[in-house]
C-alpha positions as a Markdown table, in Angstrom:
| # | Residue | x | y | z |
|---|---|---|---|---|
| 1 | Met | -48.8 | -44.7 | -15.5 |
| 2 | Ile | -48.5 | -41.6 | -17.7 |
| 3 | Val | -48.5 | -41.6 | -21.5 |
| 4 | Leu | -47.1 | -38.6 | -23.3 |
| 5 | Leu | -47.2 | -38.6 | -27.1 |
| 6 | Asp | -45.0 | -36.0 | -28.8 |
| 7 | Glu | -46.3 | -34.3 | -31.9 |
| 8 | Ala | -44.6 | -36.7 | -34.3 |
| 9 | Glu | -46.3 | -39.7 | -32.6 |
| 10 | Ala | -49.7 | -37.9 | -32.6 |
| 11 | Trp | -49.2 | -37.1 | -36.3 |
| 12 | Ser | -48.4 | -40.7 | -37.1 |
| 13 | Leu | -51.4 | -41.9 | -35.1 |
| 14 | Met | -53.7 | -39.4 | -36.8 |
| 15 | Met | -52.5 | -40.3 | -40.3 |
| 16 | Leu | -53.0 | -44.1 | -39.6 |
| 17 | Ile | -56.5 | -43.7 | -38.2 |
| 18 | Ser | -57.6 | -41.3 | -40.9 |
| 19 | Ala | -56.2 | -43.4 | -43.7 |
| 20 | Val | -58.0 | -46.5 | -42.3 |
| 21 | Ala | -61.2 | -44.5 | -42.1 |
| 22 | Val | -60.9 | -43.1 | -45.7 |
| 23 | Asp | -59.9 | -46.5 | -47.2 |
| 24 | Asn | -62.1 | -48.9 | -45.3 |
| 25 | Ala | -65.2 | -47.1 | -43.9 |
| 26 | Asp | -68.3 | -46.8 | -46.0 |
| 27 | Leu | -68.1 | -43.0 | -46.3 |
| 28 | Ser | -69.5 | -40.7 | -49.0 |
| 29 | Pro | -67.0 | -38.9 | -51.2 |
| 30 | Glu | -67.8 | -35.7 | -49.2 |
| 31 | Gly | -67.1 | -37.4 | -46.0 |
| 32 | Lys | -63.7 | -38.7 | -47.3 |
| 33 | Glu | -62.9 | -35.2 | -48.5 |
| 34 | Ala | -63.8 | -33.7 | -45.1 |
| 35 | Ile | -61.4 | -36.2 | -43.4 |
| 36 | Arg | -58.6 | -35.3 | -45.9 |
| 37 | Arg | -59.1 | -31.6 | -45.3 |
| 38 | Trp | -59.1 | -32.1 | -41.5 |
| 39 | Arg | -55.9 | -34.1 | -41.8 |
| 40 | Ser | -54.2 | -31.6 | -44.0 |
| 41 | Asp | -55.0 | -28.8 | -41.6 |
| 42 | Arg | -53.0 | -30.6 | -38.9 |
| 43 | Gly | -49.7 | -30.9 | -40.7 |
| 44 | Glu | -46.4 | -31.3 | -38.9 |
| 45 | Gly | -45.6 | -28.2 | -36.8 |
| 46 | Ser | -49.1 | -26.7 | -37.0 |
| 47 | Pro | -50.8 | -25.2 | -34.0 |
| 48 | Leu | -53.8 | -27.5 | -34.7 |
| 49 | Leu | -51.5 | -30.5 | -34.4 |
| 50 | Ala | -50.2 | -29.2 | -31.0 |
| 51 | Asp | -53.8 | -29.0 | -29.9 |
| 52 | Leu | -54.6 | -32.5 | -31.1 |
| 53 | Thr | -51.5 | -33.8 | -29.4 |
| 54 | Glu | -52.6 | -32.3 | -26.1 |
| 55 | Ala | -56.1 | -33.6 | -26.5 |
| 56 | Leu | -54.9 | -37.1 | -27.3 |
| 57 | Asn | -52.6 | -37.1 | -24.2 |
| 58 | Arg | -55.5 | -35.9 | -22.0 |
| 59 | Ala | -57.8 | -38.6 | -23.4 |
| 60 | Leu | -55.3 | -41.4 | -23.2 |
| 61 | Asn | -54.3 | -40.6 | -19.6 |
| 62 | Ala | -57.9 | -40.2 | -18.5 |
| 63 | His | -58.7 | -43.6 | -19.9 |
| 64 | Ile | -55.6 | -45.2 | -18.2 |
| 65 | Asp | -56.5 | -43.5 | -14.9 |
| 66 | Ala | -60.0 | -44.9 | -15.0 |
| 67 | Gln | -58.7 | -48.4 | -15.5 |
| 68 | Leu | -55.9 | -48.5 | -12.9 |
| 69 | Thr | -56.2 | -48.8 | -9.1 |
| 70 | Arg | -53.8 | -47.2 | -6.7 |
| 71 | Arg | -52.8 | -47.7 | -3.1 |
| 72 | Val | -53.4 | -44.6 | -1.1 |
| 73 | Lys | -52.5 | -43.9 | 2.5 |
| 74 | Ser | -55.3 | -42.2 | 4.3 |
| 75 | Lys | -55.4 | -41.6 | 8.1 |
| 76 | Gly | -52.7 | -44.2 | 8.7 |
| 77 | Trp | -54.4 | -46.9 | 6.5 |
| 78 | Tyr | -53.7 | -48.0 | 3.0 |
| 79 | Glu | -56.7 | -48.4 | 0.7 |
| 80 | Thr | -57.1 | -49.3 | -2.9 |
| 81 | Val | -58.9 | -46.7 | -5.0 |
| 82 | Arg | -59.7 | -46.0 | -8.5 |
| 83 | Arg | -59.2 | -42.4 | -9.6 |
């Protein structure tokens, strides 16, 4: 299975997670401001959002790969492996 988020989906995910962190986490005002600055640097269409999207896709797919098993044919035999 492969998951590929586009930039709009990554932006929506980033906005949701950062909003929950700012609203519900026990953060200092400086911490909340740092999250807001980080979020505003990654606006729609920015190069930083493209980098974030790529990093999210890599992390999601690495996690999925670690959880799934595959059937692989090796030397005429099929074996179940985790990759």
